[in-house]
mmCIF file of C-alpha atoms and ligand atoms in Angstrom:
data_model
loop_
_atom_site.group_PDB
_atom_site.id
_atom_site.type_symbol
_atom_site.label_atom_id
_atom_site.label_comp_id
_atom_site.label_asym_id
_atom_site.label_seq_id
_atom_site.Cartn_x
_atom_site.Cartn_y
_atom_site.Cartn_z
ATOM 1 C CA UNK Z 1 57.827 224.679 111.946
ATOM 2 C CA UNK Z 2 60.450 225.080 109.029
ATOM 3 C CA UNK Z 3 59.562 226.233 105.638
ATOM 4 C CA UNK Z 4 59.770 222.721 104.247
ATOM 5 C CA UNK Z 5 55.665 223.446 104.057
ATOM 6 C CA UNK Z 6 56.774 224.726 100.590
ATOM 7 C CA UNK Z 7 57.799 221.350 100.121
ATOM 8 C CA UNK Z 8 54.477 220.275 100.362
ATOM 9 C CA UNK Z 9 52.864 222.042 97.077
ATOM 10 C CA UNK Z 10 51.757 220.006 94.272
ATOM 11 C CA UNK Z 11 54.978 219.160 91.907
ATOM 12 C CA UNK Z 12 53.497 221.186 89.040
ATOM 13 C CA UNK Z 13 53.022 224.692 91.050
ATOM 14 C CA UNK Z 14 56.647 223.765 92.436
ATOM 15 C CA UNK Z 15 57.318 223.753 88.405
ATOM 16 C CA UNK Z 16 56.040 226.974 87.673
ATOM 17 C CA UNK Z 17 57.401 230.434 86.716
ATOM 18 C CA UNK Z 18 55.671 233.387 87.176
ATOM 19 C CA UNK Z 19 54.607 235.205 84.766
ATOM 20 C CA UNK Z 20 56.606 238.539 83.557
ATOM 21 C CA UNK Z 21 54.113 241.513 83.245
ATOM 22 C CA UNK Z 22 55.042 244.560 80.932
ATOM 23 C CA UNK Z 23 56.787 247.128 83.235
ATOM 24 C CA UNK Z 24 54.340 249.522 84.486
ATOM 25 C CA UNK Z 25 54.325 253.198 83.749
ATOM 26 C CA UNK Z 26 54.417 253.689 87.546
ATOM 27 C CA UNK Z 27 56.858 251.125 88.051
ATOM 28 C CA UNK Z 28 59.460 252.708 85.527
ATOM 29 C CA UNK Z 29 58.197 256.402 86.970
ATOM 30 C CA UNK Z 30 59.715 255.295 90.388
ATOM 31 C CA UNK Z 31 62.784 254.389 88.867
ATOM 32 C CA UNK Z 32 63.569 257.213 86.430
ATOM 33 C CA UNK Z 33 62.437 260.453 87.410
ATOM 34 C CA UNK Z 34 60.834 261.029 84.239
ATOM 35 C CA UNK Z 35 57.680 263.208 83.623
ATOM 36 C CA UNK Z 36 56.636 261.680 80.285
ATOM 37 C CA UNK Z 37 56.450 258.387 79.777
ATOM 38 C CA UNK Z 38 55.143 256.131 76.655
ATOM 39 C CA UNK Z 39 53.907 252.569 77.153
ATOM 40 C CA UNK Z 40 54.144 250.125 74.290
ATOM 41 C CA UNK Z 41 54.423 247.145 76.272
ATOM 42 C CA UNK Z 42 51.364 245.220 76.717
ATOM 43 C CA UNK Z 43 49.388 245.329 73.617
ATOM 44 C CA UNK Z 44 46.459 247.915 75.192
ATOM 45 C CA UNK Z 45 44.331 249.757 73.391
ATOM 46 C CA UNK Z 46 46.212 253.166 73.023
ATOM 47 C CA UNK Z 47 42.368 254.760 72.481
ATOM 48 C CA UNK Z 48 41.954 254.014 76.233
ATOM 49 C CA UNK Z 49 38.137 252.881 76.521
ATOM 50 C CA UNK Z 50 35.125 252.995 74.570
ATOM 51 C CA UNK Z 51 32.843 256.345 76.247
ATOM 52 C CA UNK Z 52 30.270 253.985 76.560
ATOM 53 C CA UNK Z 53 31.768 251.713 78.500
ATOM 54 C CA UNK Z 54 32.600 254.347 80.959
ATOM 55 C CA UNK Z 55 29.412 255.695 81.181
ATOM 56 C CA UNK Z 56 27.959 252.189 81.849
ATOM 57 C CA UNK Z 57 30.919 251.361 84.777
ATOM 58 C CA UNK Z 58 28.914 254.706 86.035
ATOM 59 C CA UNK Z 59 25.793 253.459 85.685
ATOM 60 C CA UNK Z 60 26.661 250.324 87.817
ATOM 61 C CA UNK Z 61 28.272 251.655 90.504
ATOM 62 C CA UNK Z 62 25.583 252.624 92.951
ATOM 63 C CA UNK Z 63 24.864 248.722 92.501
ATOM 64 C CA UNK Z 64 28.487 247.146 93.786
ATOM 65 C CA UNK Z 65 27.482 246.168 97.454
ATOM 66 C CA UNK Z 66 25.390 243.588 95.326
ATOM 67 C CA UNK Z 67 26.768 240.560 93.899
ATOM 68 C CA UNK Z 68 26.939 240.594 90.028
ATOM 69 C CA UNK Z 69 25.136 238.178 87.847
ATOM 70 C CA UNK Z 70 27.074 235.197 88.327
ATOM 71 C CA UNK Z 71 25.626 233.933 84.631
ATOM 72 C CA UNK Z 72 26.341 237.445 82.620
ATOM 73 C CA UNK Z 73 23.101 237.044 81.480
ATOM 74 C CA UNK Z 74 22.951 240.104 79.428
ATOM 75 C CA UNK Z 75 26.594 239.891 78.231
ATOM 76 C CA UNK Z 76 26.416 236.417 76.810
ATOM 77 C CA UNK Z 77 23.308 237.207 74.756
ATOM 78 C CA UNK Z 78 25.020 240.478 73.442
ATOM 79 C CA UNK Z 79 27.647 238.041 72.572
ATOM 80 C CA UNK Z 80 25.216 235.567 71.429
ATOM 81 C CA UNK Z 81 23.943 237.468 68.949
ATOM 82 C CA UNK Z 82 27.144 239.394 67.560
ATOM 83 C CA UNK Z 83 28.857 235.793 67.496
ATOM 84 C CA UNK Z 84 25.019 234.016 65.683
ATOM 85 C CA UNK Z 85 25.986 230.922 68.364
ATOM 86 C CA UNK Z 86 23.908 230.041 71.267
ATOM 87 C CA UNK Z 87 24.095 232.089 74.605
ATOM 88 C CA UNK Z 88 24.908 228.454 76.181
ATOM 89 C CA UNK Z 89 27.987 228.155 74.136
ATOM 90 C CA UNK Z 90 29.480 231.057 75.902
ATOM 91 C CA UNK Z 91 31.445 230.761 79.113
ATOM 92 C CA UNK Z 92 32.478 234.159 80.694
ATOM 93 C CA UNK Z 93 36.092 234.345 82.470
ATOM 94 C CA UNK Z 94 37.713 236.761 84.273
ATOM 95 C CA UNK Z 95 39.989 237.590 81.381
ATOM 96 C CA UNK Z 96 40.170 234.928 78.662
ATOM 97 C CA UNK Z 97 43.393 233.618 80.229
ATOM 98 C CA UNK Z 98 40.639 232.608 83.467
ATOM 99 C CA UNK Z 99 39.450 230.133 80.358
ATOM 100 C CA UNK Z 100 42.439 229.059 79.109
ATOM 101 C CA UNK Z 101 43.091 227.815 82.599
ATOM 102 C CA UNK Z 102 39.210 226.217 83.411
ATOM 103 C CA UNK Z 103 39.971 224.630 80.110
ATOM 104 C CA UNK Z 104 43.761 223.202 81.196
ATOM 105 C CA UNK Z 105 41.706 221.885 84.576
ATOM 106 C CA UNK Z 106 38.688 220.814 83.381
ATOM 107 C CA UNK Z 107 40.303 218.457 80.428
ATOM 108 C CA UNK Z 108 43.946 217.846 81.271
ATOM 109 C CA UNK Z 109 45.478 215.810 84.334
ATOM 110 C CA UNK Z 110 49.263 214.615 85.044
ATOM 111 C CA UNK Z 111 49.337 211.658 82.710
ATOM 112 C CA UNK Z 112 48.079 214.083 79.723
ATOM 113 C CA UNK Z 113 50.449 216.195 76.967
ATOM 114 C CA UNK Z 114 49.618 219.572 76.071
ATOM 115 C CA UNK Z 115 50.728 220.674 72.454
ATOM 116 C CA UNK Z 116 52.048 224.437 71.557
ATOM 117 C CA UNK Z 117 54.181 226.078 69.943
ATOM 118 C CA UNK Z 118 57.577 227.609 70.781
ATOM 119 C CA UNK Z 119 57.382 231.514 70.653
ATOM 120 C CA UNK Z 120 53.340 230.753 71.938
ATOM 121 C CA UNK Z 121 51.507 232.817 74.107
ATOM 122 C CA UNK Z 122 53.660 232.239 77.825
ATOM 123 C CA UNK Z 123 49.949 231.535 79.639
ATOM 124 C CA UNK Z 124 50.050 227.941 77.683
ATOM 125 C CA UNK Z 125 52.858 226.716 79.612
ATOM 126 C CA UNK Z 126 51.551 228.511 82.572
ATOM 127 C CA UNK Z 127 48.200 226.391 82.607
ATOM 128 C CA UNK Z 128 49.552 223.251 81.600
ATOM 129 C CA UNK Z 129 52.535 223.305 84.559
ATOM 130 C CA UNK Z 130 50.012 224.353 86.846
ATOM 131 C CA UNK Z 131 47.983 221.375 86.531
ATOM 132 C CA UNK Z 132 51.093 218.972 86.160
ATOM 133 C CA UNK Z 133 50.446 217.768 82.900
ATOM 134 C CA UNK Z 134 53.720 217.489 80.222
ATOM 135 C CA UNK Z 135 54.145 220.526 77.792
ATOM 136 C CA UNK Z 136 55.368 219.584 74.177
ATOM 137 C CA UNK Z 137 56.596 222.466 72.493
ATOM 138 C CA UNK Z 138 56.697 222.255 68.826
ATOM 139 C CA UNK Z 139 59.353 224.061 66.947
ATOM 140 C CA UNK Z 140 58.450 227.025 64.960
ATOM 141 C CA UNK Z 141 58.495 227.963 61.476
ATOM 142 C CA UNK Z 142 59.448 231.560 60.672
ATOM 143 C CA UNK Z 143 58.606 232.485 64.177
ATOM 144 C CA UNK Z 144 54.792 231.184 63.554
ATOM 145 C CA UNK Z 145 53.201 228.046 63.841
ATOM 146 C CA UNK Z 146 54.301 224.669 62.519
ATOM 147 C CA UNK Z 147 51.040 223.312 61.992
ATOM 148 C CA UNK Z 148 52.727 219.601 60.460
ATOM 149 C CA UNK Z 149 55.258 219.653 63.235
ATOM 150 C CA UNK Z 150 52.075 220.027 65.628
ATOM 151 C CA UNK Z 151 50.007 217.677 64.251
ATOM 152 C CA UNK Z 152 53.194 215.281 64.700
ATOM 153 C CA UNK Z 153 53.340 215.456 67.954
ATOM 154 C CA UNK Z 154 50.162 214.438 68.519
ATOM 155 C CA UNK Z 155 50.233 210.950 70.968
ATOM 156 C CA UNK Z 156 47.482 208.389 72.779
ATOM 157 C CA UNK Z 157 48.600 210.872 75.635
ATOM 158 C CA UNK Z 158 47.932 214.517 74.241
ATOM 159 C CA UNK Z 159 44.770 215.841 75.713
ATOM 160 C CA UNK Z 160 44.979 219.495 74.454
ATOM 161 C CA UNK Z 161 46.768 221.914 71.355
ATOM 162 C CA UNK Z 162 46.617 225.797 72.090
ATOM 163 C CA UNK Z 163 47.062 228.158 69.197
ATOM 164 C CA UNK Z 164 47.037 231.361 69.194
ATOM 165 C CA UNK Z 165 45.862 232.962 65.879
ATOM 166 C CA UNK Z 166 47.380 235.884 65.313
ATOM 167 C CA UNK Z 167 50.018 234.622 67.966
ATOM 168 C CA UNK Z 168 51.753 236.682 70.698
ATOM 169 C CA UNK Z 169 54.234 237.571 70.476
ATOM 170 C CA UNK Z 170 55.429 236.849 67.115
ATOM 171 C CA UNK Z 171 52.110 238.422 65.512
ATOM 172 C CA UNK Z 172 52.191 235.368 63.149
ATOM 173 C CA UNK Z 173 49.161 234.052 61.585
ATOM 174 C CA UNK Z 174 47.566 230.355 60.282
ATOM 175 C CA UNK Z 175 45.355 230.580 57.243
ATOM 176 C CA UNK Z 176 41.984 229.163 57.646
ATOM 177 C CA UNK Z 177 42.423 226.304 55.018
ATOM 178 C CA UNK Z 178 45.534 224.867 56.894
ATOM 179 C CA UNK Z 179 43.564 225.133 60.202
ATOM 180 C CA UNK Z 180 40.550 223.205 59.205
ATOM 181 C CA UNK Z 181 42.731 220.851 57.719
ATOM 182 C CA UNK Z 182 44.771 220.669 61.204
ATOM 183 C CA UNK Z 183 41.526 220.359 63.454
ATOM 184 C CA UNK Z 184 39.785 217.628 60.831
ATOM 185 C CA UNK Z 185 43.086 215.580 61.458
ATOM 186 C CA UNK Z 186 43.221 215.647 65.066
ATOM 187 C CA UNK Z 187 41.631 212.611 66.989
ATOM 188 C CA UNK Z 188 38.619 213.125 68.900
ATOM 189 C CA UNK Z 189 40.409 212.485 71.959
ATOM 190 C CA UNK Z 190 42.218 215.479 71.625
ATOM 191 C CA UNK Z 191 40.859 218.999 72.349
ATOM 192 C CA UNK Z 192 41.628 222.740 70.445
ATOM 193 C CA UNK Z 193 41.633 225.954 71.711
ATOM 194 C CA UNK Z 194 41.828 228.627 69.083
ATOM 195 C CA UNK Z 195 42.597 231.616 71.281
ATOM 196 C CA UNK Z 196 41.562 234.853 69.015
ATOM 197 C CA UNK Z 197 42.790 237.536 71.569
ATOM 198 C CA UNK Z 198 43.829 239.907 68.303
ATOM 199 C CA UNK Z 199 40.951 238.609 66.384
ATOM 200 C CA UNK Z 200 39.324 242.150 65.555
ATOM 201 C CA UNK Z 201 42.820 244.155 64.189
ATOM 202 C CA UNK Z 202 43.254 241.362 61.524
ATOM 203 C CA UNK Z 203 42.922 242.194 57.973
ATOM 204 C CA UNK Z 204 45.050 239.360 55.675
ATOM 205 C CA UNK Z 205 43.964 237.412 53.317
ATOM 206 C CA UNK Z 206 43.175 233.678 54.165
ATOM 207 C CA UNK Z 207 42.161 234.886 57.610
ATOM 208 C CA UNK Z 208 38.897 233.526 59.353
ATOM 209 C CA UNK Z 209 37.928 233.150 62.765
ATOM 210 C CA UNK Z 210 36.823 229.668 64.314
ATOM 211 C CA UNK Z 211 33.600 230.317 65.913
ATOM 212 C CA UNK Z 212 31.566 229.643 63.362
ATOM 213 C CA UNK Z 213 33.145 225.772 63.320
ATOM 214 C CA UNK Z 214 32.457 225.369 66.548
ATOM 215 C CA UNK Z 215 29.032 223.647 65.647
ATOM 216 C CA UNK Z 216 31.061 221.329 63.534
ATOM 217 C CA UNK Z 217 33.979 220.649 65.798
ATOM 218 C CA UNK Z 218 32.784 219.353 69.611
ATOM 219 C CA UNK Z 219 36.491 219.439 70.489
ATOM 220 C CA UNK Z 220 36.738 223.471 69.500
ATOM 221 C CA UNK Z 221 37.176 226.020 72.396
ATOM 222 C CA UNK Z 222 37.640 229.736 71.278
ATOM 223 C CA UNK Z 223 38.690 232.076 73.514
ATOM 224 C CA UNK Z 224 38.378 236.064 72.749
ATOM 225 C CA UNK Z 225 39.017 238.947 74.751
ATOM 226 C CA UNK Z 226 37.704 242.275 76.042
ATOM 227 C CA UNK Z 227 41.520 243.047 77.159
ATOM 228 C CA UNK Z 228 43.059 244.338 73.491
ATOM 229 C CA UNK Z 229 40.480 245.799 70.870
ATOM 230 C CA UNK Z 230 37.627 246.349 73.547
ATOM 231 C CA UNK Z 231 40.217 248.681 75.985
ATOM 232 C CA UNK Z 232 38.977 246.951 78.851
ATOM 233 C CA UNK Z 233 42.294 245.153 79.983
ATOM 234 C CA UNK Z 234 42.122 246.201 83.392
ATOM 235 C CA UNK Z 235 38.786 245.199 84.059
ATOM 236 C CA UNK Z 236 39.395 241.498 82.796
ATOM 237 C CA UNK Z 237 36.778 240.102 80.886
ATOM 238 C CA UNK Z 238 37.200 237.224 77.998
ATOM 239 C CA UNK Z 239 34.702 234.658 77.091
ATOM 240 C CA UNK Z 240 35.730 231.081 75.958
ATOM 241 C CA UNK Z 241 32.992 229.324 72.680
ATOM 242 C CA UNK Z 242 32.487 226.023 72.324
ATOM 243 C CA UNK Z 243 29.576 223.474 72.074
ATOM 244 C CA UNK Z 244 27.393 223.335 75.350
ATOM 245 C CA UNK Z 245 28.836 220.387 76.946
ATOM 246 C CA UNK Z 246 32.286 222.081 77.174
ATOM 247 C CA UNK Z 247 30.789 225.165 78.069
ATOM 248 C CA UNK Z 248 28.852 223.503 81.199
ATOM 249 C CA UNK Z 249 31.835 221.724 82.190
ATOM 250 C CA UNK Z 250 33.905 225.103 82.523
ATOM 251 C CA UNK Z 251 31.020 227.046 83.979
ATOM 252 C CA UNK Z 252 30.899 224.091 86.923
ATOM 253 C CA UNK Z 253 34.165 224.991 87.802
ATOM 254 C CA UNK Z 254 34.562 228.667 87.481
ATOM 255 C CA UNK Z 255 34.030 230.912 90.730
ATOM 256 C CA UNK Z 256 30.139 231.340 91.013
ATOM 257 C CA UNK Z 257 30.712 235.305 90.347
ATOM 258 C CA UNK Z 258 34.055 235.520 88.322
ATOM 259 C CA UNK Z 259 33.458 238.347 86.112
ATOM 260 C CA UNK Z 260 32.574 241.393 88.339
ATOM 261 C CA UNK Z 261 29.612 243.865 87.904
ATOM 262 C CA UNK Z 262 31.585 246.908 86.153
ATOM 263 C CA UNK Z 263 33.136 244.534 84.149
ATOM 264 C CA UNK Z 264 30.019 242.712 82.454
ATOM 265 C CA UNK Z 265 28.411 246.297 81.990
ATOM 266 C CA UNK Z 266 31.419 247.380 80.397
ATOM 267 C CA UNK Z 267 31.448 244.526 77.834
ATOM 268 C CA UNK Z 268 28.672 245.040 77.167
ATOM 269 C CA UNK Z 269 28.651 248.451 76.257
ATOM 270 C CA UNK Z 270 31.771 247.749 74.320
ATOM 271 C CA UNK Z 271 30.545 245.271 72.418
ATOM 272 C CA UNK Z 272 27.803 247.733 71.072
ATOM 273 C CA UNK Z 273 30.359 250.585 70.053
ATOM 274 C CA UNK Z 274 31.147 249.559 66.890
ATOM 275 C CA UNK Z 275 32.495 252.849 66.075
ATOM 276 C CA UNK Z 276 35.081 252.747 68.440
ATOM 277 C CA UNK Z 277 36.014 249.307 67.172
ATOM 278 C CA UNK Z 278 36.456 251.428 63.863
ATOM 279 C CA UNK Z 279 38.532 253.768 64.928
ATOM 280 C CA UNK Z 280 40.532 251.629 67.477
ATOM 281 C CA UNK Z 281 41.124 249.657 64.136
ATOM 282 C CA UNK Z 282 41.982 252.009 61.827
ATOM 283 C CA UNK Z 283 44.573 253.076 63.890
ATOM 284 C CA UNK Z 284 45.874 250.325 64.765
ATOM 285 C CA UNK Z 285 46.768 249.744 60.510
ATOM 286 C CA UNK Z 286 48.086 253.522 60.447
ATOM 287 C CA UNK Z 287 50.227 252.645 63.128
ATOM 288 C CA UNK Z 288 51.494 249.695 62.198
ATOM 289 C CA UNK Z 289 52.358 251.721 58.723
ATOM 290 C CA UNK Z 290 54.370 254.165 60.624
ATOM 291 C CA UNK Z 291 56.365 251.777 62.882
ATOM 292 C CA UNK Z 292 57.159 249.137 60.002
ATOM 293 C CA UNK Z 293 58.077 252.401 57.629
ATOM 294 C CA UNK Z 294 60.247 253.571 60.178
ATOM 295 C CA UNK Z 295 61.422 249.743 60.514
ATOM 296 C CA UNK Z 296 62.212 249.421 56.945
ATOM 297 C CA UNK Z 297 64.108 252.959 57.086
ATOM 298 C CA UNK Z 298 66.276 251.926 59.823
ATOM 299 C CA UNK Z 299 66.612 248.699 58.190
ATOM 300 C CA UNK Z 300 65.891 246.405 60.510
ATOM 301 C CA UNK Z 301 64.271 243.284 60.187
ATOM 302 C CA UNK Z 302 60.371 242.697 61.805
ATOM 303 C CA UNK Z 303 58.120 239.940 61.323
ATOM 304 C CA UNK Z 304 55.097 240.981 59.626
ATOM 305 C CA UNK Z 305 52.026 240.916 62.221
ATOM 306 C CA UNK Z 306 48.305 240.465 61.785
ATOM 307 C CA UNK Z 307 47.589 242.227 65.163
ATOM 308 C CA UNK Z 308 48.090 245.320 67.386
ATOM 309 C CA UNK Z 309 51.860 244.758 67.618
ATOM 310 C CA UNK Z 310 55.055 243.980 65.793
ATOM 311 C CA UNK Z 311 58.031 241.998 67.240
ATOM 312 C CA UNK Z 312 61.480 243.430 65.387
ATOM 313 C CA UNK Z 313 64.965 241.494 65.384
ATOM 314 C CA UNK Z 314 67.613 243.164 66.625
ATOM 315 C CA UNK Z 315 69.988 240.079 65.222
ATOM 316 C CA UNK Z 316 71.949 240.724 68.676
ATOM 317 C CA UNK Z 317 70.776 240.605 72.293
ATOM 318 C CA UNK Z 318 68.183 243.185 72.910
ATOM 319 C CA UNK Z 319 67.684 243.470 76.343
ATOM 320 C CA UNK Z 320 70.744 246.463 76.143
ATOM 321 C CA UNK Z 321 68.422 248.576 73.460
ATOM 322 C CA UNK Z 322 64.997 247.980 75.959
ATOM 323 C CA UNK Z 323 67.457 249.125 78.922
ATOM 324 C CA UNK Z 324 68.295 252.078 76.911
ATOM 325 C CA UNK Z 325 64.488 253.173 75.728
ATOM 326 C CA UNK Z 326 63.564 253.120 79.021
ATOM 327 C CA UNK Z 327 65.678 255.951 79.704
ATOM 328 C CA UNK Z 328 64.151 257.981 77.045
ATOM 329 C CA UNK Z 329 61.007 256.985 78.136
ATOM 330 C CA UNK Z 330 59.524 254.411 76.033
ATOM 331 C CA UNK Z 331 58.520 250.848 77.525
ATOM 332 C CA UNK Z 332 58.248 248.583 75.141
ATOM 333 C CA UNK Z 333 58.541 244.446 76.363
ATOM 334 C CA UNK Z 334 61.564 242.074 75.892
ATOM 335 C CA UNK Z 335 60.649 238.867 74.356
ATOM 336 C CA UNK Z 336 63.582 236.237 75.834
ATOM 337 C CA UNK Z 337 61.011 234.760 78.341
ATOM 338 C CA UNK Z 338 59.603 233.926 74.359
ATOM 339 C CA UNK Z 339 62.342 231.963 73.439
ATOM 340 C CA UNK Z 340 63.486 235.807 71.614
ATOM 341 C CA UNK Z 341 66.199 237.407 73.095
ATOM 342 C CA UNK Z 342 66.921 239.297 69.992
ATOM 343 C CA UNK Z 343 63.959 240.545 69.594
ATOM 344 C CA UNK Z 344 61.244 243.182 71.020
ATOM 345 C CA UNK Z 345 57.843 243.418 70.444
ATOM 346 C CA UNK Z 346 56.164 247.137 70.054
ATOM 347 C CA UNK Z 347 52.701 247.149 70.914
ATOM 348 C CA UNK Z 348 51.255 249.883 68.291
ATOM 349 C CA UNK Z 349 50.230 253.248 70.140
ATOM 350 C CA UNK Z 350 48.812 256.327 69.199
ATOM 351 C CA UNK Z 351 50.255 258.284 66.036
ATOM 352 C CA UNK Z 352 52.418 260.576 68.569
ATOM 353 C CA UNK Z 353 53.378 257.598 71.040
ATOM 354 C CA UNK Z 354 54.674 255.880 68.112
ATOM 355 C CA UNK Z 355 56.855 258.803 66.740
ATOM 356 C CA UNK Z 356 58.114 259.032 70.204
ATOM 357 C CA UNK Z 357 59.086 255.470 70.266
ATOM 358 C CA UNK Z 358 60.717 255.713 66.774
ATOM 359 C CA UNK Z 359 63.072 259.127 68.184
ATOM 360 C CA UNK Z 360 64.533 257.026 70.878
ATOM 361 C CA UNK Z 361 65.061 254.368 69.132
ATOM 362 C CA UNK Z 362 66.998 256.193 66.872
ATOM 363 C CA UNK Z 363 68.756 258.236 69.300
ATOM 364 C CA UNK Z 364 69.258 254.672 71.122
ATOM 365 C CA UNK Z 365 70.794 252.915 67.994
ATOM 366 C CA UNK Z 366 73.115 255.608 66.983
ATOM 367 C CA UNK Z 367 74.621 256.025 70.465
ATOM 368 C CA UNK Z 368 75.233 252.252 70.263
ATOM 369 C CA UNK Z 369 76.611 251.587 66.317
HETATM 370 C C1 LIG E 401 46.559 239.401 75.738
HETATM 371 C C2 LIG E 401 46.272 237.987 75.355
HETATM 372 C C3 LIG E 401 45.183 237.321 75.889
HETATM 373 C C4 LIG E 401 44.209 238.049 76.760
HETATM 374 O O1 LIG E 401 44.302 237.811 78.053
HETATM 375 P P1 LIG E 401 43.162 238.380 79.021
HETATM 376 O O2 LIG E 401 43.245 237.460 80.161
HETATM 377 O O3 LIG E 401 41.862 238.271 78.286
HETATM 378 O O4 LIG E 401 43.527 239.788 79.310
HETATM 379 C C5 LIG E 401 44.938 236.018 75.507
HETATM 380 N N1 LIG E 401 45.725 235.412 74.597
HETATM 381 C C6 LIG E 401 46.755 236.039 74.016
HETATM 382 C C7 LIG E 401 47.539 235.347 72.978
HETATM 383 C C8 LIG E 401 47.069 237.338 74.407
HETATM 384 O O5 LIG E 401 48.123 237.948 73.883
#
């Protein structure tokens, strides 16, 4: 039989692009024979994980030739109670992007429009080609969200508007006036997912988090993750909050044991190490001092984030400067895929990974002016 089996996938998987990862450390190790290597690329925690989530992957381990608890019973009502919302509001996925995709086929079918905006998060086209609906992308506004152009595009047809708040990778914000506003106006035919991936690192004015409106709002879906301020990205836990009905709908369709036994008892111990949220924090500002200091210096041009990262224009193609940091040693992730080609987006790192990153790009930029 010929290959023409390909032929036989549904038209939206046919669609689809994969998704570009960050390049790995080993990945760029293998092609540069070079013994130190710095990783901004993927928005990690740079603190690596919380001790007590280590000690509690321990803990667990004797247990793994059992199936983990396919409800997260203990996770949800940590998260319960940090959150004040009900433990059946939560839905656990393996990662948050496992929800953003249970939500995409859960709610959204062929005939439907899914609203986001250009520069968005690249899972929301992901989710919505995958189930064959029709993507609108909204233009943006200073690289952020265009909450007016949005809320134009809004048809009989849309089923579903992602935002991501702060977004990647633009690090862009909505204030939490204009966002009420935005959900009030939407028709109840039309669902929201707030996806709060950065939620913790934010500290702007005008900033709130939805989960508290998600007793007002039955069309509200958060999504959170363990993956950035947690330092639990490889284990892939998120959680999704929303009223119960949505919940129950998502947790029907979700793989009976989707988050795995390590994982929950990491999250868990995570979520109780506040200190660690402290410090992962308080880096994360000093940081983002010393990169957009060194930004301003060099006099380049960045667009002012609310999260763990910070996406600088180049105001000419940058793949050639990302080519050239690799060879000193520095990952950091190209943006075009993001509609960006000028521009590259630093995750923040530790005090010496950033001053590393700032060297080459120095030595990188003077080689090429
Ligand atoms: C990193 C990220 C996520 C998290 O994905 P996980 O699957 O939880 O690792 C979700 N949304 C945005 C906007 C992100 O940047």
């Amino acid at each position: 039989m010929s290959c023409d089996v390909v032929e036989l996938a549904t038209p939206g998987a046919r669609g689809l692009k994969r998704y570009e990862p960050g390049k790995s450390i080993e990945a760029l190790r293998q092609e540069l024979d070079l013994d130190s290597i710095v990783k901004l690329a993927s928005n990690e925690n740079p603190l690596g994980p919380s001790p007590l989530a280590l000690e509690a992957i321990g803990a667990c381990l004797p247990e793994i030739a059992r199936y983990p608890d396919g409800s997260g019973i203990k996770l949800k009502e940590a998260l319960a109670e940090k959150h004040g919302v009900g433990f059946g509001e939560i839905t656990l996925g393996n990662g948050s992007n496992e929800i953003l995709e249970l939500i995409t086929r859960v709610f959204v079918t062929p005939s439907h429009e899914v609203i986001f905006s250009e520069h968005a998060f690249a899972v929301y086209p992901i989710v919505t080609q995958a189930v064959g609906a029709k993507a609108i992308i909204t233009p943006a506004q200073a690289l952020g969200h265009n909450l007016a152009a949005m809320e134009a595009a809004v048809t009989e047809n849309t089923r579903l508007v992602f935002i991501a708040n702060p977004n990647n990778p633009t690090g862009t914000w909505v204030e939490e006036s204009a966002l009420m506003a935005f959900i009030e106006a939407l028709p109840h035919h039309v669902l929201i997912v707030v996806d709060e991936a950065y939620s913790e690192y934010v500290d702007v004015p005008h900033y709130a988090s939805c989960i508290p409106w998600v007793q007002r709002y039955a069309n509200l879906i958060v999504t959170r993750t363990f993956s950035k301020a947690y330092g639990l990205a490889g284990l892939r836990v998120g959680y999704g909050v929303s009223q119960v009905g949505v919940a129950e709908l998502l947790n029907r369709v979700r793989q009976p044991f989707n988050v795995n036994s390590p994982a929950l008892a990491a999250a868990q111990a995570a979520l109780g190490d506040e200190a660690y949220i402290k410090r992962s924090v308080s880096l994360n500002h000093a940081g983002m001092e010393q990169l957009t200091e060194a930004f301003r210096r060099l006099g380049l041009h960045y667009t002012p984030s609310a999260a763990n990262f910070v996406c600088v224009d180049f105001k000419r193609p940058a793949r050639s400067i990302y080519e050239a940091l690799l060879h000193e040693g520095v990952i950091v992730r190209p943006v075009e895929n993001y509609g960006l080609e000028n521009h590259l987006r630093i995750t923040v790192g530790q005090e010496y990974e950033n001053a590393r990153f700032i060297a080459a790009l120095e030595q990188v930029l003077g080689a090429m002016s």
